[in-house]
XYZ file of C-alpha atoms in Angstrom:
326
model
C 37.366 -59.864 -129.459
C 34.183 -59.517 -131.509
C 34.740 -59.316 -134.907
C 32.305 -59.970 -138.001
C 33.897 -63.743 -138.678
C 34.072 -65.347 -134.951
C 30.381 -63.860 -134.801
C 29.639 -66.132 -137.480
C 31.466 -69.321 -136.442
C 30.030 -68.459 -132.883
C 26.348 -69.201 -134.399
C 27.936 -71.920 -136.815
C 28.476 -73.845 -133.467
C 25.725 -72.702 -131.498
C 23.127 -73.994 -134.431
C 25.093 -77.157 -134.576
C 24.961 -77.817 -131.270
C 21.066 -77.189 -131.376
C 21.001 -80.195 -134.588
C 20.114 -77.588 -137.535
C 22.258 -78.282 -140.778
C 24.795 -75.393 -141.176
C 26.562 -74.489 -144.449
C 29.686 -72.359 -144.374
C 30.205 -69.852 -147.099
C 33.816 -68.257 -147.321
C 34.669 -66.042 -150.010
C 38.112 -67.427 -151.192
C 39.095 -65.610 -154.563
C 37.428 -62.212 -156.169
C 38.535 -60.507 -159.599
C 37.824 -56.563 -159.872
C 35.391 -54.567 -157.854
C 33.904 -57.583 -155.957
C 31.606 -56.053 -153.031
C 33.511 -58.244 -149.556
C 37.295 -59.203 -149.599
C 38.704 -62.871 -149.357
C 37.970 -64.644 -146.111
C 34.511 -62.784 -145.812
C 31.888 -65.567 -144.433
C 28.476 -66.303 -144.269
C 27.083 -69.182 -142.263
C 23.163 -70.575 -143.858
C 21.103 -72.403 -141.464
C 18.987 -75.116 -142.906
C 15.662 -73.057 -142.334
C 17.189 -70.298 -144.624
C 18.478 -67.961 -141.935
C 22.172 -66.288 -142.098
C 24.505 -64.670 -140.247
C 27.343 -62.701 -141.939
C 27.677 -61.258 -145.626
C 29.933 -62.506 -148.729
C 28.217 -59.444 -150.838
C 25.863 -56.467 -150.425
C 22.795 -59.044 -150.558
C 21.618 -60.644 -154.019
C 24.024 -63.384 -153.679
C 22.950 -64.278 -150.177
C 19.683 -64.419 -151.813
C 20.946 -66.743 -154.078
C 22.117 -69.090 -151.481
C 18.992 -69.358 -149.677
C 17.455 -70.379 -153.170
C 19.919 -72.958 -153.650
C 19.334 -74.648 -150.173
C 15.766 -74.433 -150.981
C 15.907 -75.484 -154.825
C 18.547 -78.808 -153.544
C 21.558 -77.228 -155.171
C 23.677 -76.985 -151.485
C 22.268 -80.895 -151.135
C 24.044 -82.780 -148.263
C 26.575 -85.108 -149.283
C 29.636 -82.993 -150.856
C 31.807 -81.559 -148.216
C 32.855 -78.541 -149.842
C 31.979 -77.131 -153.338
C 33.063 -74.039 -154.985
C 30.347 -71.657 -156.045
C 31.315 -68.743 -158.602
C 29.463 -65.448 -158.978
C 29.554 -62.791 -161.673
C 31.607 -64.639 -164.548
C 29.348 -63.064 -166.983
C 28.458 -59.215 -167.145
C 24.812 -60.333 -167.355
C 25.094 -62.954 -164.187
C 27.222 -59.607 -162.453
C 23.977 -57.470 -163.401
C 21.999 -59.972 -162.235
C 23.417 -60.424 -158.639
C 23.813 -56.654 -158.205
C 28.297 -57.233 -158.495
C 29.831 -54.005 -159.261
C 30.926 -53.892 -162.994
C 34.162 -56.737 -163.828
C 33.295 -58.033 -160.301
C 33.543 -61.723 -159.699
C 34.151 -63.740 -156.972
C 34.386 -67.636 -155.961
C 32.791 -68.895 -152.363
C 33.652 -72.336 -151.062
C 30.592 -73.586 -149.609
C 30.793 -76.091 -146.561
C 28.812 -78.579 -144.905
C 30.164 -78.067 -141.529
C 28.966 -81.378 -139.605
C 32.064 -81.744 -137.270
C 32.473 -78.822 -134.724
C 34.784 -79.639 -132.371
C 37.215 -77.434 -134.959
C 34.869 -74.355 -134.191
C 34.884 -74.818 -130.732
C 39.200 -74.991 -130.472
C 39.088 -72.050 -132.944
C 36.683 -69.363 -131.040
C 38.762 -70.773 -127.452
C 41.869 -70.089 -129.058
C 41.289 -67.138 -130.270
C 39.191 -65.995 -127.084
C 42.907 -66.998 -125.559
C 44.076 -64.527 -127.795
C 45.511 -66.440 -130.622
C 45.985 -65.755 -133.997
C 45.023 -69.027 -135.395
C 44.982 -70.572 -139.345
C 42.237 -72.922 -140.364
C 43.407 -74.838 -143.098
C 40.573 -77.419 -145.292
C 40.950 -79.003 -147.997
C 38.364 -79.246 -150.317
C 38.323 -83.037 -151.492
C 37.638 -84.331 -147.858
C 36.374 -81.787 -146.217
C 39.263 -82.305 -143.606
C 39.894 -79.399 -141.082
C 42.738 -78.300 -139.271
C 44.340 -75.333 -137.011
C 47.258 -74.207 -136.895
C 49.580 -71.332 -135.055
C 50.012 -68.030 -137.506
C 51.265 -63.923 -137.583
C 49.462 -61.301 -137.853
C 51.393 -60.839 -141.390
C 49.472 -64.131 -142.774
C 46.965 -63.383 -145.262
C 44.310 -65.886 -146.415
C 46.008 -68.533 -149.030
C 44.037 -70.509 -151.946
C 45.514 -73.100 -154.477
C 42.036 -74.996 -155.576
C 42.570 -77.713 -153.310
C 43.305 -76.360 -149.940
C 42.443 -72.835 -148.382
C 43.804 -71.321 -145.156
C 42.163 -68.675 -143.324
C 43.335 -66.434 -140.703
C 40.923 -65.423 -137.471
C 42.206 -63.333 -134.190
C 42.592 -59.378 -134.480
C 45.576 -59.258 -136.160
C 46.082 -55.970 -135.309
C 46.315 -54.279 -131.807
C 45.508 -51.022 -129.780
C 47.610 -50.122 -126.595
C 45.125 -47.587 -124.872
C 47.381 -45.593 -121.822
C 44.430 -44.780 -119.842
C 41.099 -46.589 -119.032
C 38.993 -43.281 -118.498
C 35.562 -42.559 -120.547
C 37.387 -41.807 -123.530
C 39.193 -44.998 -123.649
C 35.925 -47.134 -123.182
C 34.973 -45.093 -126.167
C 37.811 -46.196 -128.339
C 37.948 -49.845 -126.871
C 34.129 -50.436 -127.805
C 34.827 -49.105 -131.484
C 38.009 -50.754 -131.929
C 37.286 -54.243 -130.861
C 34.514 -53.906 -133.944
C 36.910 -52.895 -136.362
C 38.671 -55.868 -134.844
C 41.371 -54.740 -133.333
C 42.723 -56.315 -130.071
C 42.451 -53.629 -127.442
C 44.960 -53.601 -124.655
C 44.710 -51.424 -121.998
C 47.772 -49.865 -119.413
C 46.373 -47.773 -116.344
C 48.720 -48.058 -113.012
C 45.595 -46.483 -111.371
C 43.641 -49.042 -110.129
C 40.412 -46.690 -109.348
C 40.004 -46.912 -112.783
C 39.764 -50.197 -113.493
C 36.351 -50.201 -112.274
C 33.760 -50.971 -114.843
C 36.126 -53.048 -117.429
C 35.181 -56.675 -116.269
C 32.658 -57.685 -118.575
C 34.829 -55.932 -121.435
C 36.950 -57.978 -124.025
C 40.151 -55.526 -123.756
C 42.934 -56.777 -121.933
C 44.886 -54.830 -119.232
C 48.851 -55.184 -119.286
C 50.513 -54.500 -116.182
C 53.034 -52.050 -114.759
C 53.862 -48.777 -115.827
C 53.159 -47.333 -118.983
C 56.325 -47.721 -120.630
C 56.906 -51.461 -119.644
C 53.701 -52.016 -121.472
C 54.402 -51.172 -124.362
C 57.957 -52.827 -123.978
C 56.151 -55.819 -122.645
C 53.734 -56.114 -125.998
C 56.857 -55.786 -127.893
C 54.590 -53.279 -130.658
C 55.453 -54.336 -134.540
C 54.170 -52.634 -137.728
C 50.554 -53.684 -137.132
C 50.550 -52.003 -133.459
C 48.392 -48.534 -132.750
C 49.639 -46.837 -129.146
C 47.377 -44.008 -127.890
C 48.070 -41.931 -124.850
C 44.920 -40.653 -123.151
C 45.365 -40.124 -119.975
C 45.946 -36.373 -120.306
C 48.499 -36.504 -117.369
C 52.526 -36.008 -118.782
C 53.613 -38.532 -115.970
C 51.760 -41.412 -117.623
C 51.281 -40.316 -121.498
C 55.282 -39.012 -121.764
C 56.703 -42.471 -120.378
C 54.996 -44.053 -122.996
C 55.410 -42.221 -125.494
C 58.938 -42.024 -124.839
C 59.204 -46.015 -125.276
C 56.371 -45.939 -128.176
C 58.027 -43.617 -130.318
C 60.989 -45.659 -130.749
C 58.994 -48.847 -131.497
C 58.044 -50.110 -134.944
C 53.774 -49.407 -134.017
C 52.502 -47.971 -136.958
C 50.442 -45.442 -135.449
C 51.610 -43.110 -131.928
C 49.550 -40.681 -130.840
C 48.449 -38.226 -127.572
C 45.368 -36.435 -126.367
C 45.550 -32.836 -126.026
C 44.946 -29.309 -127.659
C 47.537 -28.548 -130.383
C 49.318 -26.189 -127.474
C 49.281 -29.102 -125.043
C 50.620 -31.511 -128.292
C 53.314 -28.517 -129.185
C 54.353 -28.538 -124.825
C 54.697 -32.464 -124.906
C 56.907 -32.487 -128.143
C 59.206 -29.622 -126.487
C 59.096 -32.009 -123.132
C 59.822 -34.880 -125.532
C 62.987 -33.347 -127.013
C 64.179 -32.510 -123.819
C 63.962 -35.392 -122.247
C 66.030 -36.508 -125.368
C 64.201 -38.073 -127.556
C 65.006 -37.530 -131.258
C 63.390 -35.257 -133.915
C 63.139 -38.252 -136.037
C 60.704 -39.886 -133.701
C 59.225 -36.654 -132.240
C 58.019 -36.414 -135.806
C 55.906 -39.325 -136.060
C 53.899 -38.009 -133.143
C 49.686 -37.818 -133.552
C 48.805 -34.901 -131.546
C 45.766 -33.731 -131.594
C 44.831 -37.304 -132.284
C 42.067 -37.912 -134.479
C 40.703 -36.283 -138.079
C 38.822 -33.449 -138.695
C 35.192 -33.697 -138.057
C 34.554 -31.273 -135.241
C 34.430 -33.583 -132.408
C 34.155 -32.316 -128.841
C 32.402 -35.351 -127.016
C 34.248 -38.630 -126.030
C 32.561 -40.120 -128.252
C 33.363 -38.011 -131.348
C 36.477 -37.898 -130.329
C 37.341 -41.751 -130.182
C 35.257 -41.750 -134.283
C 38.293 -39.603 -135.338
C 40.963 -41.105 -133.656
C 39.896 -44.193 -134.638
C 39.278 -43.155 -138.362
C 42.668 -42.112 -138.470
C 43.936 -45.084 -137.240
C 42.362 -46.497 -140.131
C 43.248 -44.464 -142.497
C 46.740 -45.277 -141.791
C 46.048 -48.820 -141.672
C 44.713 -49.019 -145.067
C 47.601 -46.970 -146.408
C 46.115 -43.539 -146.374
C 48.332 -40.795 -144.914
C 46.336 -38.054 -142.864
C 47.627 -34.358 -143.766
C 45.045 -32.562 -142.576
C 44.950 -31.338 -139.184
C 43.716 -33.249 -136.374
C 40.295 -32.273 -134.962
C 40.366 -33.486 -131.182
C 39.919 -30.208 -129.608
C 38.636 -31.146 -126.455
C 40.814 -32.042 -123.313
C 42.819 -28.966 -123.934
């Protein structure tokens, strides 16, 4: 797992560990249109450089200036630092109109919290950090992937780990496809191929294979309502079995490759293997939205928009576009 905040405490602990003076930004409250969501970060290096964003850039400017000008000077563990509480300071720092939002800003000087944090969740944990803001104190702690990022003006607790997952059946071209773009959208990709000729090529990647056969994967992940299960193997033997057990499960998205007469041939085998209308209906097939995609590569952008889409709450009505594979 890669995403956009273990990058940061990655180089949090890496400049640490080379003596440079880190501060740790974390956006922990906005009102209205503010640009980056709670738990955004940014990590300042005492020579000005960053890693991460908390907005689309004025406000990182801002930072640098106050390392530079002695506002971030060493000696208060955390502060809190408020942007946009005027509509002049909002003009100012480029936040959209009504936008505000509140960093806490960190002098990180212990790190043996980052390092237990990025192992953990390299171990594929979903792990809390929880500091409080008078001492500076850090701890970790178990969570869900239902936990959201908490605030009460003296203690905040973040969430880090994917907290949401991708069961790829397959580990063909296609599926490195979706794998590489998922695991930056921060999903955790899982992968399920009984075909061992295929496993070739996956070692240095950060999915994770689940034994056995396709259907006692996705029993064995036991998939909840932040679970995405994709068959892509193009063969009925494998995809069918899955989607069999998948259907039936709580994952919040379920979907095959194929043409739309392929997708129309697996419902019918589907039905007759006994599976109910109910859950035939939930069925993705053609996976993917409609942008004309014919390469693997096209085709795991749609797919993977869709899965977003649905993700964020959006429902997809219009035909799928995956056309190819038919």
């Amino acid at each position: 797992m890669d995403s956009a905040d273990l990058n940061v405490l990655r180089n949090v602990l890496a400049w640490r560990q080379a003596g440079q003076r880190v501060l740790l930004y974390t956006v922990v409250q906005t009102w209205g249109s503010a640009p980056r969501p709670p738990g955004a970060m940014l990590a300042l290096r005492g020579d000005g450089v960053l890693i991460g964003s908390v907005s689309g850039g004025c406000i990182e400017d801002d930072l640098i200036e106050r390392l530079r000008d002695g506002r971030s000077a060493p000696g208060r563990p955390v502060s809190l630092v408020t942007y946009g509480v005027t509509r002049e300071e909002a003009a100012r720092f480029g936040l959209p109109c009504g936008g505000t939002l509140r960093l806490s800003e960190e002098e990180v000087l212990d790190t043996a919290w980052v390092a237990a944090l990025l192992a953990r969740c390299e171990n594929h944990e979903l792990v809390a950090r929880e500091l409080e803001l008078a001492s500076g104190a850090v701890s970790l702690h178990e969570a869900s992937r239902g936990d959201a990022l908490r605030f009460d003006g003296q203690r905040l607790r973040a969430v880090y780990g994917p907290r949401w997952r991708l069961l790829l059946i397959g580990a063909g071209q296609l599926s490195r496809y979706v794998g590489e773009m998922a695991r930056m959208l921060d999903f955790e990709v899982l992968i399920c191929n009984p075909r061992e000729e295929f496993a070739f090529g996956w070692e240095d990647s950060s999915a994770r294979f689940v034994p056995g056969m396709p259907d006692d994967a996705v029993l064995a992940i036991e998939p909840d309502e932040r679970t995405a299960i994709v068959a892509l193997t193009h063969d009925p033997r494998l995809d069918d079995m899955a989607l069999l057990t998948a259907l039936q499960s709580r994952a919040f998205y379920v979907g095959a490759l194929g043409s739309r007469v392929n997708s129309a041939k697996r419902r019918e085998r589907l039905a007759f293997l006994g599976l109910a209308a109910a859950d035939i209906e939930r069925l993705h097939g053609p996976i993917g939205l409609p942008i004309g995609s014919r390469v693997p590569a096209e085709i795991a952008l749609s797919l993977l928009a869709e899965i977003v889409a649905l993700k964020n709450g959006i429902a997809s009505e219009a035909p799928s576009a995956s056309l190819a594979c038919g």
